XYZ file of C-alpha atoms in Angstrom:
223
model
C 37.342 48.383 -24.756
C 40.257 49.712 -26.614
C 41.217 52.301 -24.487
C 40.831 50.277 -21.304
C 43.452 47.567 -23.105
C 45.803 50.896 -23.808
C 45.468 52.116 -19.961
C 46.172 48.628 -18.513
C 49.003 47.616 -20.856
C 51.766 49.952 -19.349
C 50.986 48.436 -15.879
C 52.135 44.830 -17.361
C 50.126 43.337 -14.674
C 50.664 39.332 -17.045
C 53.056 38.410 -14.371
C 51.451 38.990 -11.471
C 48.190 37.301 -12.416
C 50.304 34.659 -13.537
C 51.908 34.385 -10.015
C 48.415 34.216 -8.189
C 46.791 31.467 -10.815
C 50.023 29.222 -10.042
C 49.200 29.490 -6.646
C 45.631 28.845 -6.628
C 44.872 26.331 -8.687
C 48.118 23.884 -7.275
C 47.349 24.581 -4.013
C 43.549 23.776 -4.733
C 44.220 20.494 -6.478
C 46.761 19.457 -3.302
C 44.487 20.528 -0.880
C 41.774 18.333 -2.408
C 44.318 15.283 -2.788
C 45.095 15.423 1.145
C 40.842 16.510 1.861
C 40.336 12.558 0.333
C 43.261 10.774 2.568
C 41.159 12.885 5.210
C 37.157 12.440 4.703
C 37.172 13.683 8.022
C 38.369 16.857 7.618
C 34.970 18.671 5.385
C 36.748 21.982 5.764
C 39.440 20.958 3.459
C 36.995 20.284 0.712
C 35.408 23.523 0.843
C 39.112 25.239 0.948
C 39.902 23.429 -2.166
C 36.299 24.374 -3.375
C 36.836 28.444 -2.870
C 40.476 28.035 -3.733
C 39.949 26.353 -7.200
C 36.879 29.219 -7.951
C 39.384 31.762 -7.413
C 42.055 29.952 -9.269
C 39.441 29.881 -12.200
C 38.562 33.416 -12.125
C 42.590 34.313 -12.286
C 42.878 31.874 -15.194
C 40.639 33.810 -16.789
C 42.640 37.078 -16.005
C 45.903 35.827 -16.477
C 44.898 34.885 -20.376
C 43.419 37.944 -20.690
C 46.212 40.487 -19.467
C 48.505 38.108 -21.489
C 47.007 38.370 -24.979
C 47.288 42.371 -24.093
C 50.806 41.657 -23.228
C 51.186 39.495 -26.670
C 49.756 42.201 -28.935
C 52.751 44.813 -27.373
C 55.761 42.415 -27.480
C 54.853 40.415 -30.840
C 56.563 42.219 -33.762
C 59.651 43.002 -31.187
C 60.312 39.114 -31.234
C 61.837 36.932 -34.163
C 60.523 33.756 -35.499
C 61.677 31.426 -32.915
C 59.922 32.985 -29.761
C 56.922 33.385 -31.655
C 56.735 29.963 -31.916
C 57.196 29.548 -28.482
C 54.851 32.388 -27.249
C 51.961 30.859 -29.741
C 51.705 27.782 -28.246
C 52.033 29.637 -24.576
C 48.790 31.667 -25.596
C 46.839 28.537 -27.109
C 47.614 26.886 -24.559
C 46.783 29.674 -21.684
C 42.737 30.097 -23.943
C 42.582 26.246 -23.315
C 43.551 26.393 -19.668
C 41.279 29.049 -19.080
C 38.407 27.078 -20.049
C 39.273 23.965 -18.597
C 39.940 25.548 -15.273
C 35.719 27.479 -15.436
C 35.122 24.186 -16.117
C 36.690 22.426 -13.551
C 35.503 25.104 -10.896
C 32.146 24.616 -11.607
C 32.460 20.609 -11.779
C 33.976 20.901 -8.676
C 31.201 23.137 -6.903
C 28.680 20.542 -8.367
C 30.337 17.734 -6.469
C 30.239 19.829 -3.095
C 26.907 20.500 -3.580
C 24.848 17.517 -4.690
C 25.315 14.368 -3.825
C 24.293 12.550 -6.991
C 27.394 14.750 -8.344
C 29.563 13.595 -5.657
C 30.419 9.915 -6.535
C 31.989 11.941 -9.727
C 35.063 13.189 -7.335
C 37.750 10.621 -7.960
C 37.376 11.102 -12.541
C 37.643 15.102 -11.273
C 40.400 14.537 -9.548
C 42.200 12.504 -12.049
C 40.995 15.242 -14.487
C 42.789 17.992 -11.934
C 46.302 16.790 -12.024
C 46.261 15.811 -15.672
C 45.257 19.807 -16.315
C 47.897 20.760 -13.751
C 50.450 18.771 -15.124
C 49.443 20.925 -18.234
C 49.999 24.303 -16.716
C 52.857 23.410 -15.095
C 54.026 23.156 -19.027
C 52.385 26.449 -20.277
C 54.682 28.133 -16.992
C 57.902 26.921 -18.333
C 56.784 28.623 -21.717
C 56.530 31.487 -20.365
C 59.652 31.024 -18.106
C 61.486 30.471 -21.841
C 60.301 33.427 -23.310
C 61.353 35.469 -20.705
C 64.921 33.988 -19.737
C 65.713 32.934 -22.838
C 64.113 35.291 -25.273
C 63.547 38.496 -23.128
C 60.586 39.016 -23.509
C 59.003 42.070 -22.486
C 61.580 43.257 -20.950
C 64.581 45.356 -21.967
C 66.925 42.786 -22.848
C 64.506 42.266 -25.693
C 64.288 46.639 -26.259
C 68.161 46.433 -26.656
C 68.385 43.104 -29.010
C 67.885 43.381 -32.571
C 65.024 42.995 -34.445
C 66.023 39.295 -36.868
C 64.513 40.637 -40.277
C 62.686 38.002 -42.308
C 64.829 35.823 -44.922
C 67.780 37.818 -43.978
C 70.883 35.762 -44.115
C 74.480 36.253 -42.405
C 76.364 37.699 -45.487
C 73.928 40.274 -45.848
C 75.242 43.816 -48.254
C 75.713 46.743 -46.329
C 73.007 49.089 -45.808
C 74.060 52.761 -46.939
C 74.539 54.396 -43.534
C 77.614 52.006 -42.968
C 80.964 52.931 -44.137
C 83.230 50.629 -45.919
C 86.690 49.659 -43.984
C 89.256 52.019 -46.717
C 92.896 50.590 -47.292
C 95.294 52.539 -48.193
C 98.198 51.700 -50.170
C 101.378 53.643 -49.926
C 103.017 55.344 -53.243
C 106.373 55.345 -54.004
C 108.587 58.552 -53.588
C 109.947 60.246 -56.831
C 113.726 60.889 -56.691
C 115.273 63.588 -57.935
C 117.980 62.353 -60.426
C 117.609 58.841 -61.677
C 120.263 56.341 -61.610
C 122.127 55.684 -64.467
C 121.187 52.428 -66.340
C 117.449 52.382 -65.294
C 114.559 52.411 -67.603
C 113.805 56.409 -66.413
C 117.360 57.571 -67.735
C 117.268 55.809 -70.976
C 113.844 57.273 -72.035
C 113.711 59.840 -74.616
C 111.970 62.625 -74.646
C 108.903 60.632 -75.895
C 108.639 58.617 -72.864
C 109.002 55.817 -74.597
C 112.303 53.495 -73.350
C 114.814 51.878 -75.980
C 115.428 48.585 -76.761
C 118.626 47.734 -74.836
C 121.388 47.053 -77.604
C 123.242 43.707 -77.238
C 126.737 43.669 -76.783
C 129.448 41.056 -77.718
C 132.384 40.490 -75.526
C 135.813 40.275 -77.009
C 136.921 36.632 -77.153
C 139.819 35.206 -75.349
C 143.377 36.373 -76.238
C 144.983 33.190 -78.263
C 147.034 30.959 -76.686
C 150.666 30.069 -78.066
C 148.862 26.727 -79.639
C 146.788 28.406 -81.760
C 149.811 30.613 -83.141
């Protein structure tokens, strides 16, 4: 079984079995509401009849090819389309069943009578199951549109890691931005009266030594 799954998987056939269950089963649920506004018209009932058998049997297929699809894309996705393609695959095991079901509730009802008065519950049953997969589509519209899923927008996003958070250290195989801070030139002789021409031959620079201006010359008053 194994090896059939890795044969088929390349062929991504999810999408078109999706495309033919959509189809079928809508088309078998409105053919059947417009076969009862028309008693008249058997040959309407048995098209919805063959239509919503086939739409079962692609159900089946579509969940099938899907969970192989699942098992390829999963660990390429983060956490939020996950979440998103879980409830898409729950929800495509449930449909699955509930269409067999309805297919063979449905053939029961064409082909006894005492099953027959049972036809307006199944149709009430129908659209309330449609209305459902008409939900599980738009999942799978999200993760593809909105997640990429599958395809290569997905192949050329990266991977969110698991409790990583936006201020995250650098791994080793970046390189650090470098700044580089100029250094001043030496001159050649230093000016007189700066630090460098005052130092001995120590290095070390004298204390400057204060000096005291000669006063004022005295004025004829003071005399």
């Amino acid at each position: 079984m194994d090896s059939v799954v890795k044969f088929l998987q390349p062929y991504q056939l999810h999408p078109v079995v999706d495309h033919f269950s959509v189809a079928l089963l809508f088309v078998a649920v409105l053919i059947d509401l417009v076969a009862s506004a028309a008693p008249t018209r058997i040959w309407l009932r048995y098209t919805a009849v063959m239509l919503m058998i086939l739409g079962a049997l692609s159900a089946g297929a579509s969940f099938a090819t899907g969970d192989m699809e699942a098992d390829r894309i999963w660990n390429a996705l983060g956490q939020p389309a996950k979440d998103v393609l879980k409830t898409h695959a729950e929800l495509g095991e449930y449909l699955a069943i509930g269409f067999g079901v309805l297919a063979l509730w449905r053939l029961l009802i064409q082909s006894f009578g005492f099953v027959a008065g049972t036809r307006p519950i199944y149709l009430i049953v129908a659209v309330v199951v449609i209305g459902v997969f008409g939900y599980q589509a738009h999942l799978g519209g999200v993760l593809v549109y909105d997640y990429g899923a599958g395809t290569a927008l997905m192949a050329s996003a990266p991977v969110p890691a698991e409790g990583a958070s936006a201020a995250a250290a650098p791994s080793s195989s970046e390189t650090l931005p470098t700044v580089s801070v100029p250094t001043p030139l030496a001159t050649s002789t230093p000016l007189m009266g700066t630090p460098s021409a005052l130092s001995t031959s120590s290095g070390s620079v004298p204390t400057p030594v204060p000096t005291v201006q000669p006063s004022a010359a005295p004025t004829a008053a003071s005399m």
